[in-house]
PDB file of C-alpha atoms in Angstrom:
ATOM      1  CA  UNK C 433      -5.667 -16.311 -32.640  1.00  0.00           C
ATOM      2  CA  UNK C 434      -6.114 -12.761 -31.082  1.00  0.00           C
ATOM      3  CA  UNK C 435      -9.298 -13.203 -28.833  1.00  0.00           C
ATOM      4  CA  UNK C 436     -11.971  -9.934 -28.294  1.00  0.00           C
ATOM      5  CA  UNK C 437     -10.394  -9.543 -24.978  1.00  0.00           C
ATOM      6  CA  UNK C 438      -7.355  -8.831 -26.200  1.00  0.00           C
ATOM      7  CA  UNK C 439      -8.606  -6.693 -29.005  1.00  0.00           C
ATOM      8  CA  UNK C 440     -10.320  -4.639 -26.488  1.00  0.00           C
ATOM      9  CA  UNK C 441      -7.189  -4.302 -24.604  1.00  0.00           C
ATOM     10  CA  UNK C 442      -4.973  -3.038 -27.237  1.00  0.00           C
ATOM     11  CA  UNK C 443      -7.756  -0.748 -28.047  1.00  0.00           C
ATOM     12  CA  UNK C 444      -7.533   0.784 -24.757  1.00  0.00           C
ATOM     13  CA  UNK C 445      -3.929   0.955 -24.942  1.00  0.00           C
ATOM     14  CA  UNK C 446      -3.950   3.061 -27.659  1.00  0.00           C
ATOM     15  CA  UNK C 447      -6.739   5.305 -26.460  1.00  0.00           C
ATOM     16  CA  UNK C 448      -4.207   5.718 -23.554  1.00  0.00           C
ATOM     17  CA  UNK C 449      -0.815   6.264 -25.647  1.00  0.00           C
ATOM     18  CA  UNK C 450      -3.323   8.943 -27.777  1.00  0.00           C
ATOM     19  CA  UNK C 451      -4.343  10.816 -24.577  1.00  0.00           C
ATOM     20  CA  UNK C 452      -0.462  11.601 -23.872  1.00  0.00           C
ATOM     21  CA  UNK C 453       0.379  12.565 -27.493  1.00  0.00           C
ATOM     22  CA  UNK C 454      -2.959  14.872 -27.442  1.00  0.00           C
ATOM     23  CA  UNK C 455      -1.855  16.648 -24.144  1.00  0.00           C
ATOM     24  CA  UNK C 456       1.653  17.004 -25.451  1.00  0.00           C
ATOM     25  CA  UNK C 457       0.130  18.607 -28.455  1.00  0.00           C
ATOM     26  CA  UNK C 458      -2.530  21.065 -26.546  1.00  0.00           C
ATOM     27  CA  UNK C 459       0.266  21.931 -23.999  1.00  0.00           C
ATOM     28  CA  UNK C 460       3.102  23.185 -26.541  1.00  0.00           C
ATOM     29  CA  UNK C 461       0.411  24.196 -28.925  1.00  0.00           C
ATOM     30  CA  UNK C 462       2.100  22.956 -32.094  1.00  0.00           C
ATOM     31  CA  UNK C 463       3.297  19.581 -33.702  1.00  0.00           C
ATOM     32  CA  UNK C 464       6.440  19.366 -31.386  1.00  0.00           C
ATOM     33  CA  UNK C 465       4.358  18.797 -28.501  1.00  0.00           C
ATOM     34  CA  UNK C 466       3.155  15.566 -30.494  1.00  0.00           C
ATOM     35  CA  UNK C 467       6.878  14.127 -30.207  1.00  0.00           C
ATOM     36  CA  UNK C 468       6.818  15.125 -26.531  1.00  0.00           C
ATOM     37  CA  UNK C 469       4.128  12.796 -25.839  1.00  0.00           C
ATOM     38  CA  UNK C 470       5.389  10.280 -28.052  1.00  0.00           C
ATOM     39  CA  UNK C 471       8.526  10.323 -25.995  1.00  0.00           C
ATOM     40  CA  UNK C 472       6.764  10.293 -22.623  1.00  0.00           C
ATOM     41  CA  UNK C 473       4.496   7.326 -23.765  1.00  0.00           C
ATOM     42  CA  UNK C 474       7.814   5.411 -25.042  1.00  0.00           C
ATOM     43  CA  UNK C 475      10.056   6.255 -21.617  1.00  0.00           C
ATOM     44  CA  UNK C 476       7.124   5.320 -19.377  1.00  0.00           C
ATOM     45  CA  UNK C 477       6.385   1.968 -21.281  1.00  0.00           C
ATOM     46  CA  UNK C 478      10.108   0.828 -21.334  1.00  0.00           C
ATOM     47  CA  UNK C 479      10.497   1.892 -17.415  1.00  0.00           C
ATOM     48  CA  UNK C 480       7.431  -0.122 -16.542  1.00  0.00           C
ATOM     49  CA  UNK C 481       8.191  -2.960 -18.320  1.00  0.00           C
ATOM     50  CA  UNK C 482      11.682  -3.250 -16.903  1.00  0.00           C
ATOM     51  CA  UNK C 483      10.920  -2.104 -13.366  1.00  0.00           C
ATOM     52  CA  UNK C 484       7.302  -3.052 -12.519  1.00  0.00           C
ATOM     53  CA  UNK C 485       7.936  -6.311 -10.789  1.00  0.00           C
ATOM     54  CA  UNK C 486      10.517  -5.126  -8.214  1.00  0.00           C
ATOM     55  CA  UNK C 487       8.134  -1.872  -7.674  1.00  0.00           C
ATOM     56  CA  UNK C 488       4.994  -4.130  -7.198  1.00  0.00           C
ATOM     57  CA  UNK C 489       7.146  -6.276  -4.576  1.00  0.00           C
ATOM     58  CA  UNK C 490       8.757  -3.820  -2.841  1.00  0.00           C
ATOM     59  CA  UNK C 491       5.576  -1.797  -2.202  1.00  0.00           C
ATOM     60  CA  UNK C 492       4.061  -4.568  -0.056  1.00  0.00           C
ATOM     61  CA  UNK C 493       7.565  -5.687   1.285  1.00  0.00           C
ATOM     62  CA  UNK C 494       6.919  -9.194  -0.473  1.00  0.00           C
ATOM     63  CA  UNK C 495       9.954 -11.606   0.629  1.00  0.00           C
ATOM     64  CA  UNK C 496      11.027 -14.307  -1.869  1.00  0.00           C
ATOM     65  CA  UNK C 497      10.187 -18.059  -0.685  1.00  0.00           C
ATOM     66  CA  UNK C 498      12.625 -20.950  -0.824  1.00  0.00           C
ATOM     67  CA  UNK C 499      11.324 -24.380  -2.302  1.00  0.00           C
ATOM     68  CA  UNK C 500      12.265 -25.921   1.300  1.00  0.00           C
ATOM     69  CA  UNK C 501      10.121 -23.514   3.224  1.00  0.00           C
ATOM     70  CA  UNK C 502       6.761 -25.087   1.061  1.00  0.00           C
ATOM     71  CA  UNK C 503       7.742 -27.981  -0.979  1.00  0.00           C
ATOM     72  CA  UNK C 504       4.047 -28.871  -1.222  1.00  0.00           C
ATOM     73  CA  UNK C 505       2.949 -25.652  -2.771  1.00  0.00           C
ATOM     74  CA  UNK C 506       5.703 -25.368  -4.681  1.00  0.00           C
ATOM     75  CA  UNK C 507       5.068 -29.016  -5.942  1.00  0.00           C
ATOM     76  CA  UNK C 508       1.425 -27.661  -6.872  1.00  0.00           C
ATOM     77  CA  UNK C 509       2.426 -24.537  -8.673  1.00  0.00           C
ATOM     78  CA  UNK C 510       5.187 -26.852 -10.617  1.00  0.00           C
ATOM     79  CA  UNK C 511       1.770 -28.868 -11.652  1.00  0.00           C
ATOM     80  CA  UNK C 512      -0.200 -25.733 -12.490  1.00  0.00           C
ATOM     81  CA  UNK C 513       2.759 -24.119 -14.553  1.00  0.00           C
ATOM     82  CA  UNK C 514       3.074 -27.482 -16.608  1.00  0.00           C
ATOM     83  CA  UNK C 515      -0.874 -27.355 -17.608  1.00  0.00           C
ATOM     84  CA  UNK C 516      -0.222 -23.577 -18.558  1.00  0.00           C
ATOM     85  CA  UNK C 517       2.509 -24.051 -20.141  1.00  0.00           C
ATOM     86  CA  UNK C 518       4.553 -21.612 -18.822  1.00  0.00           C
ATOM     87  CA  UNK C 519       8.062 -21.393 -16.591  1.00  0.00           C
ATOM     88  CA  UNK C 520       7.715 -21.602 -12.875  1.00  0.00           C
ATOM     89  CA  UNK C 521       7.306 -18.113 -11.559  1.00  0.00           C
ATOM     90  CA  UNK C 522       9.481 -16.972  -8.170  1.00  0.00           C
ATOM     91  CA  UNK C 523       7.092 -17.280  -5.171  1.00  0.00           C
ATOM     92  CA  UNK C 524       6.764 -14.536  -2.686  1.00  0.00           C
ATOM     93  CA  UNK C 525       4.743 -14.289   0.356  1.00  0.00           C
ATOM     94  CA  UNK C 526       3.424 -10.866   1.788  1.00  0.00           C
ATOM     95  CA  UNK C 527       3.344 -10.601   5.209  1.00  0.00           C
ATOM     96  CA  UNK C 528      -0.120  -9.617   5.497  1.00  0.00           C
ATOM     97  CA  UNK C 529      -3.431 -11.292   7.086  1.00  0.00           C
ATOM     98  CA  UNK C 530      -5.390 -10.173   4.038  1.00  0.00           C
ATOM     99  CA  UNK C 531      -6.200 -12.800   1.920  1.00  0.00           C
ATOM    100  CA  UNK C 532      -5.283 -11.879  -1.402  1.00  0.00           C
ATOM    101  CA  UNK C 533      -2.461 -12.630  -4.326  1.00  0.00           C
ATOM    102  CA  UNK C 534      -1.024 -10.875  -7.194  1.00  0.00           C
ATOM    103  CA  UNK C 535       1.335 -11.897  -9.979  1.00  0.00           C
ATOM    104  CA  UNK C 536       4.071  -9.351 -11.374  1.00  0.00           C
ATOM    105  CA  UNK C 537       7.098  -9.467 -13.996  1.00  0.00           C
ATOM    106  CA  UNK C 538       7.936  -8.169 -17.540  1.00  0.00           C
ATOM    107  CA  UNK C 539       7.149 -11.561 -18.953  1.00  0.00           C
ATOM    108  CA  UNK C 540       6.924 -15.160 -18.338  1.00  0.00           C
ATOM    109  CA  UNK C 541      10.505 -15.783 -17.539  1.00  0.00           C
ATOM    110  CA  UNK C 542      11.115 -12.951 -15.303  1.00  0.00           C
ATOM    111  CA  UNK C 543       7.555 -13.425 -13.167  1.00  0.00           C
ATOM    112  CA  UNK C 544       6.621 -13.639  -9.895  1.00  0.00           C
ATOM    113  CA  UNK C 545       3.735 -14.537  -7.925  1.00  0.00           C
ATOM    114  CA  UNK C 546       2.871 -13.234  -4.486  1.00  0.00           C
ATOM    115  CA  UNK C 547       0.475 -15.037  -1.980  1.00  0.00           C
ATOM    116  CA  UNK C 548      -0.352 -13.240   1.509  1.00  0.00           C
ATOM    117  CA  UNK C 549      -0.303 -14.885   4.525  1.00  0.00           C
ATOM    118  CA  UNK C 550      -3.801 -14.691   4.956  1.00  0.00           C
ATOM    119  CA  UNK C 551      -4.797 -16.417   1.823  1.00  0.00           C
ATOM    120  CA  UNK C 552      -2.223 -19.215   2.708  1.00  0.00           C
ATOM    121  CA  UNK C 553      -3.941 -19.561   5.969  1.00  0.00           C
ATOM    122  CA  UNK C 554      -7.222 -19.590   4.604  1.00  0.00           C
ATOM    123  CA  UNK C 555      -8.225 -21.436   1.601  1.00  0.00           C
ATOM    124  CA  UNK C 556      -8.108 -25.173   1.538  1.00  0.00           C
ATOM    125  CA  UNK C 557      -5.494 -26.549  -1.238  1.00  0.00           C
ATOM    126  CA  UNK C 558      -7.993 -27.029  -4.119  1.00  0.00           C
ATOM    127  CA  UNK C 559      -9.377 -23.144  -3.897  1.00  0.00           C
ATOM    128  CA  UNK C 560      -5.973 -21.819  -3.314  1.00  0.00           C
ATOM    129  CA  UNK C 561      -4.681 -23.608  -6.524  1.00  0.00           C
ATOM    130  CA  UNK C 562      -7.614 -22.069  -8.106  1.00  0.00           C
ATOM    131  CA  UNK C 563      -6.358 -18.473  -7.203  1.00  0.00           C
ATOM    132  CA  UNK C 564      -2.441 -19.685  -8.207  1.00  0.00           C
ATOM    133  CA  UNK C 565      -3.923 -20.776 -11.772  1.00  0.00           C
ATOM    134  CA  UNK C 566      -5.321 -17.185 -11.870  1.00  0.00           C
ATOM    135  CA  UNK C 567      -2.343 -15.666 -11.687  1.00  0.00           C
ATOM    136  CA  UNK C 568      -0.464 -17.772 -13.952  1.00  0.00           C
ATOM    137  CA  UNK C 569      -3.278 -17.011 -16.663  1.00  0.00           C
ATOM    138  CA  UNK C 570      -1.975 -13.729 -15.921  1.00  0.00           C
ATOM    139  CA  UNK C 571       1.511 -14.288 -16.763  1.00  0.00           C
ATOM    140  CA  UNK C 572       0.806 -16.293 -19.453  1.00  0.00           C
ATOM    141  CA  UNK C 573      -1.343 -13.717 -21.175  1.00  0.00           C
ATOM    142  CA  UNK C 574       1.380 -10.969 -20.272  1.00  0.00           C
ATOM    143  CA  UNK C 575      -1.236  -8.994 -18.280  1.00  0.00           C
ATOM    144  CA  UNK C 576       1.252  -8.154 -15.527  1.00  0.00           C
ATOM    145  CA  UNK C 577       3.050  -6.179 -18.645  1.00  0.00           C
ATOM    146  CA  UNK C 578       0.095  -4.999 -19.993  1.00  0.00           C
ATOM    147  CA  UNK C 579      -1.289  -3.514 -16.769  1.00  0.00           C
ATOM    148  CA  UNK C 580       2.133  -2.057 -15.641  1.00  0.00           C
ATOM    149  CA  UNK C 581       1.915   0.279 -18.753  1.00  0.00           C
ATOM    150  CA  UNK C 582      -1.304   1.032 -18.229  1.00  0.00           C
ATOM    151  CA  UNK C 583      -0.330   2.151 -14.803  1.00  0.00           C
ATOM    152  CA  UNK C 584       2.175   4.158 -16.108  1.00  0.00           C
ATOM    153  CA  UNK C 585       0.863   5.695 -18.949  1.00  0.00           C
ATOM    154  CA  UNK C 586      -1.908   6.726 -16.746  1.00  0.00           C
ATOM    155  CA  UNK C 587       0.412   8.218 -14.054  1.00  0.00           C
ATOM    156  CA  UNK C 588       2.204   9.966 -16.886  1.00  0.00           C
ATOM    157  CA  UNK C 589      -0.876  11.855 -17.876  1.00  0.00           C
ATOM    158  CA  UNK C 590      -1.391  12.880 -14.393  1.00  0.00           C
ATOM    159  CA  UNK C 591       2.103  14.174 -12.646  1.00  0.00           C
ATOM    160  CA  UNK C 592       3.777  15.463 -16.274  1.00  0.00           C
ATOM    161  CA  UNK C 593       0.576  17.001 -17.418  1.00  0.00           C
ATOM    162  CA  UNK C 594       0.229  18.872 -14.054  1.00  0.00           C
ATOM    163  CA  UNK C 595       3.887  19.898 -13.804  1.00  0.00           C
ATOM    164  CA  UNK C 596       4.129  21.285 -17.363  1.00  0.00           C
ATOM    165  CA  UNK C 597       0.473  22.786 -16.880  1.00  0.00           C
ATOM    166  CA  UNK C 598       2.279  24.844 -13.819  1.00  0.00           C
ATOM    167  CA  UNK C 599       4.510  26.340 -16.611  1.00  0.00           C
ATOM    168  CA  UNK C 600       2.384  27.157 -19.074  1.00  0.00           C
ATOM    169  CA  UNK C 601       0.380  29.223 -15.981  1.00  0.00           C
ATOM    170  CA  UNK C 602       3.207  31.170 -14.640  1.00  0.00           C
ATOM    171  CA  UNK C 603       5.650  31.203 -18.433  1.00  0.00           C
ATOM    172  CA  UNK C 604       3.152  31.498 -21.153  1.00  0.00           C
ATOM    173  CA  UNK C 605       4.304  31.730 -24.546  1.00  0.00           C
ATOM    174  CA  UNK C 606       2.277  32.861 -27.593  1.00  0.00           C
ATOM    175  CA  UNK C 607       0.739  30.633 -29.885  1.00  0.00           C
ATOM    176  CA  UNK C 608       3.486  31.432 -32.394  1.00  0.00           C
ATOM    177  CA  UNK C 609       6.261  30.159 -29.833  1.00  0.00           C
ATOM    178  CA  UNK C 610       5.694  26.907 -28.421  1.00  0.00           C
ATOM    179  CA  UNK C 611       3.588  27.291 -25.380  1.00  0.00           C
ATOM    180  CA  UNK C 612      -0.325  28.376 -24.779  1.00  0.00           C
ATOM    181  CA  UNK C 613      -2.644  29.628 -22.028  1.00  0.00           C
ATOM    182  CA  UNK C 614      -5.284  28.620 -23.625  1.00  0.00           C
ATOM    183  CA  UNK C 615      -7.847  27.507 -20.972  1.00  0.00           C
ATOM    184  CA  UNK C 616      -9.708  24.650 -22.729  1.00  0.00           C
ATOM    185  CA  UNK C 617      -6.485  23.039 -23.023  1.00  0.00           C
ATOM    186  CA  UNK C 618      -5.092  23.657 -19.223  1.00  0.00           C
ATOM    187  CA  UNK C 619      -8.707  22.071 -18.248  1.00  0.00           C
ATOM    188  CA  UNK C 620      -8.083  19.173 -20.501  1.00  0.00           C
ATOM    189  CA  UNK C 621      -4.448  18.503 -19.102  1.00  0.00           C
ATOM    190  CA  UNK C 622      -5.469  19.208 -15.621  1.00  0.00           C
ATOM    191  CA  UNK C 623      -9.205  17.385 -15.137  1.00  0.00           C
ATOM    192  CA  UNK C 624     -10.379  15.654 -18.665  1.00  0.00           C
ATOM    193  CA  UNK C 625      -7.344  13.521 -19.420  1.00  0.00           C
ATOM    194  CA  UNK C 626      -6.261  12.308 -15.702  1.00  0.00           C
ATOM    195  CA  UNK C 627      -9.857  11.404 -15.484  1.00  0.00           C
ATOM    196  CA  UNK C 628     -10.094   9.581 -18.731  1.00  0.00           C
ATOM    197  CA  UNK C 629      -6.727   8.216 -18.182  1.00  0.00           C
ATOM    198  CA  UNK C 630      -7.881   6.580 -14.943  1.00  0.00           C
ATOM    199  CA  UNK C 631     -11.434   5.206 -16.457  1.00  0.00           C
ATOM    200  CA  UNK C 632      -9.327   3.710 -19.144  1.00  0.00           C
ATOM    201  CA  UNK C 633      -6.800   1.955 -16.994  1.00  0.00           C
ATOM    202  CA  UNK C 634      -9.794   0.544 -14.848  1.00  0.00           C
ATOM    203  CA  UNK C 635     -11.484  -0.826 -17.824  1.00  0.00           C
ATOM    204  CA  UNK C 636      -8.153  -2.451 -19.079  1.00  0.00           C
ATOM    205  CA  UNK C 637      -8.136  -4.146 -15.554  1.00  0.00           C
ATOM    206  CA  UNK C 638     -11.598  -5.291 -15.511  1.00  0.00           C
ATOM    207  CA  UNK C 639     -10.999  -7.096 -19.232  1.00  0.00           C
ATOM    208  CA  UNK C 640      -7.735  -8.664 -18.076  1.00  0.00           C
ATOM    209  CA  UNK C 641      -9.791  -9.987 -15.077  1.00  0.00           C
ATOM    210  CA  UNK C 642     -12.199 -12.074 -16.843  1.00  0.00           C
ATOM    211  CA  UNK C 643      -9.755 -13.916 -19.176  1.00  0.00           C
ATOM    212  CA  UNK C 644      -7.672 -14.986 -16.356  1.00  0.00           C
ATOM    213  CA  UNK C 645     -11.127 -16.368 -14.365  1.00  0.00           C
ATOM    214  CA  UNK C 646     -11.658 -18.302 -17.812  1.00  0.00           C
ATOM    215  CA  UNK C 647      -7.756 -18.964 -18.208  1.00  0.00           C
ATOM    216  CA  UNK C 648      -8.008 -20.710 -14.189  1.00  0.00           C
ATOM    217  CA  UNK C 649     -11.172 -22.534 -15.007  1.00  0.00           C
ATOM    218  CA  UNK C 650      -9.050 -24.186 -18.183  1.00  0.00           C
ATOM    219  CA  UNK C 651      -5.804 -24.835 -16.097  1.00  0.00           C
ATOM    220  CA  UNK C 652      -7.678 -26.377 -13.017  1.00  0.00           C
ATOM    221  CA  UNK C 653     -10.698 -27.820 -15.059  1.00  0.00           C
ATOM    222  CA  UNK C 654     -12.566 -26.881 -11.834  1.00  0.00           C
ATOM    223  CA  UNK C 655     -14.339 -23.261 -12.265  1.00  0.00           C
ATOM    224  CA  UNK C 656     -16.504 -23.574  -9.066  1.00  0.00           C
ATOM    225  CA  UNK C 657     -13.553 -23.858  -7.009  1.00  0.00           C
ATOM    226  CA  UNK C 658     -12.280 -20.246  -7.955  1.00  0.00           C
ATOM    227  CA  UNK C 659     -15.847 -18.822  -7.687  1.00  0.00           C
ATOM    228  CA  UNK C 660     -16.001 -20.324  -3.988  1.00  0.00           C
ATOM    229  CA  UNK C 661     -12.321 -18.817  -3.626  1.00  0.00           C
ATOM    230  CA  UNK C 662     -13.472 -15.260  -4.890  1.00  0.00           C
ATOM    231  CA  UNK C 663     -16.592 -15.610  -2.596  1.00  0.00           C
ATOM    232  CA  UNK C 664     -14.601 -16.148   0.285  1.00  0.00           C
ATOM    233  CA  UNK C 665     -11.950 -13.656  -0.662  1.00  0.00           C
ATOM    234  CA  UNK C 666     -14.507 -10.750  -0.901  1.00  0.00           C
ATOM    235  CA  UNK C 667     -16.175 -11.569   2.659  1.00  0.00           C
ATOM    236  CA  UNK C 668     -12.817 -11.606   4.093  1.00  0.00           C
ATOM    237  CA  UNK C 669     -11.222  -7.965   2.619  1.00  0.00           C
ATOM    238  CA  UNK C 670     -13.210  -5.779   4.641  1.00  0.00           C
ATOM    239  CA  UNK C 671     -12.097  -7.994   7.754  1.00  0.00           C
ATOM    240  CA  UNK C 672      -8.711  -7.962   7.087  1.00  0.00           C
ATOM    241  CA  UNK C 673      -7.819  -4.850   4.670  1.00  0.00           C
ATOM    242  CA  UNK C 674      -4.662  -4.674   2.961  1.00  0.00           C
ATOM    243  CA  UNK C 675      -2.771  -1.306   2.988  1.00  0.00           C
ATOM    244  CA  UNK C 676      -0.324  -0.177   0.340  1.00  0.00           C
ATOM    245  CA  UNK C 677      -0.156   2.044  -2.613  1.00  0.00           C
ATOM    246  CA  UNK C 678      -3.540   1.835  -4.163  1.00  0.00           C
ATOM    247  CA  UNK C 679      -2.034   2.370  -7.763  1.00  0.00           C
ATOM    248  CA  UNK C 680      -1.060  -1.677  -7.558  1.00  0.00           C
ATOM    249  CA  UNK C 681      -4.831  -2.648  -6.542  1.00  0.00           C
ATOM    250  CA  UNK C 682      -5.266  -4.024 -10.124  1.00  0.00           C
ATOM    251  CA  UNK C 683      -2.922  -6.469  -9.856  1.00  0.00           C
ATOM    252  CA  UNK C 684      -4.485  -8.005  -7.143  1.00  0.00           C
ATOM    253  CA  UNK C 685      -6.973 -11.116  -7.562  1.00  0.00           C
ATOM    254  CA  UNK C 686      -9.848  -8.963  -5.920  1.00  0.00           C
ATOM    255  CA  UNK C 687      -9.688  -5.355  -5.216  1.00  0.00           C
ATOM    256  CA  UNK C 688      -7.806  -4.681  -1.338  1.00  0.00           C
ATOM    257  CA  UNK C 689      -9.478  -1.380  -1.977  1.00  0.00           C
ATOM    258  CA  UNK C 690     -13.406  -0.664  -1.162  1.00  0.00           C
ATOM    259  CA  UNK C 691     -14.163   2.544  -3.208  1.00  0.00           C
ATOM    260  CA  UNK C 692     -17.121   4.554  -2.183  1.00  0.00           C
ATOM    261  CA  UNK C 693     -18.969   7.057  -4.136  1.00  0.00           C
ATOM    262  CA  UNK C 694     -17.892   8.305  -7.012  1.00  0.00           C
ATOM    263  CA  UNK C 695     -14.683   6.108  -6.978  1.00  0.00           C
ATOM    264  CA  UNK C 696     -16.858   3.520  -7.701  1.00  0.00           C
ATOM    265  CA  UNK C 697     -16.082   4.439 -11.240  1.00  0.00           C
ATOM    266  CA  UNK C 698     -12.824   3.621 -11.150  1.00  0.00           C
ATOM    267  CA  UNK C 699     -13.332  -0.047  -9.582  1.00  0.00           C
ATOM    268  CA  UNK C 700     -10.216  -2.020 -10.818  1.00  0.00           C
ATOM    269  CA  UNK C 701     -12.153  -5.234 -11.172  1.00  0.00           C
ATOM    270  CA  UNK C 702     -15.667  -6.414 -12.446  1.00  0.00           C
ATOM    271  CA  UNK C 703     -17.920  -7.332  -9.525  1.00  0.00           C
ATOM    272  CA  UNK C 704     -16.941 -10.508  -7.462  1.00  0.00           C
ATOM    273  CA  UNK C 705     -20.726 -11.290  -8.182  1.00  0.00           C
ATOM    274  CA  UNK C 706     -20.356 -11.074 -11.792  1.00  0.00           C
ATOM    275  CA  UNK C 707     -17.569 -13.003 -11.778  1.00  0.00           C
ATOM    276  CA  UNK C 708     -19.066 -15.966 -10.053  1.00  0.00           C
ATOM    277  CA  UNK C 709     -22.011 -15.789 -12.363  1.00  0.00           C
ATOM    278  CA  UNK C 710     -19.496 -16.228 -15.164  1.00  0.00           C
ATOM    279  CA  UNK C 711     -17.682 -19.284 -13.414  1.00  0.00           C
ATOM    280  CA  UNK C 712     -20.762 -21.008 -12.604  1.00  0.00           C
ATOM    281  CA  UNK C 713     -22.047 -20.941 -16.148  1.00  0.00           C
ATOM    282  CA  UNK C 714     -18.498 -22.143 -17.429  1.00  0.00           C
ATOM    283  CA  UNK C 715     -18.921 -25.057 -14.833  1.00  0.00           C
ATOM    284  CA  UNK C 716     -22.642 -25.400 -16.359  1.00  0.00           C
ATOM    285  CA  UNK C 717     -21.076 -25.660 -20.132  1.00  0.00           C
ATOM    286  CA  UNK C 718     -18.256 -28.089 -18.756  1.00  0.00           C
ATOM    287  CA  UNK C 719     -20.464 -30.564 -17.486  1.00  0.00           C
ATOM    288  CA  UNK C 720     -22.675 -30.469 -20.555  1.00  0.00           C
ATOM    289  CA  UNK C 721     -19.784 -31.141 -22.652  1.00  0.00           C
ATOM    290  CA  UNK C 722     -18.865 -33.967 -20.400  1.00  0.00           C
ATOM    291  CA  UNK C 723     -22.234 -35.225 -20.226  1.00  0.00           C
ATOM    292  CA  UNK C 724     -22.423 -35.415 -24.161  1.00  0.00           C
ATOM    293  CA  UNK C 725     -18.874 -36.854 -24.570  1.00  0.00           C
ATOM    294  CA  UNK C 726     -19.922 -39.881 -22.229  1.00  0.00           C
ATOM    295  CA  UNK C 727     -23.297 -40.184 -24.130  1.00  0.00           C
ATOM    296  CA  UNK C 728     -21.615 -40.749 -27.596  1.00  0.00           C
ATOM    297  CA  UNK C 729     -18.719 -42.779 -25.796  1.00  0.00           C
TER     298      UNK C 729
END
């Protein structure tokens, strides 16, 4: 059964793809631009589907970790994978003291989980398991693919739009030809489309984080463990910031960046306070159900 969050994600991805098609139409000035837009959307989606995992892991210099280096951690992850009903992902360690984690990969059979040295040293086992369960939910829900496609589509609008718009400015062709120097179209391609694409991408990211939090609570049966982990990670991220490509920020369990001013519009995650409140409410709901079950037993 398709959840409300999944429907929201599909709708947002459709909007993002529609922006590319519209940008192609406005740039070229006729129906041929629609085909260009569709081609960019299709090629971008395929590339992100196939190469997203290696791009993210390479960006943060993540190193694969064999089982013999961390047998206890592997056993805990294997247990969580059994509960989640997915294959064991490849485990990577990121050489950073910033406490964080992310999942990547085009599908559950080609997935990876990356944990920073900071989070491995900081969190107690119960909270670390909750973080891993959150990432496993992303894999199970194929959020890793969704984020990669959304990021690629948004990037296509920004970079391709700018390159082709410069061509339209310097080599304009009349409306009866293929291109137009319509100032409204150029404004859309240079400013409005990239801004809308960024906002849509961030909305997709926030929607998937709520779903992953709920999935972690389901897998571990302990929503408060994740709530405590999120609180700790939020407090520590500014003390040990992570440096890297901001395009990959939506992958992490907490945003490794600290946007200020207007950049808050592009927050990749819901507020940690709101996520904690939802997990606490979920814990109360679980407790109520358990109390009812005991009363009727």
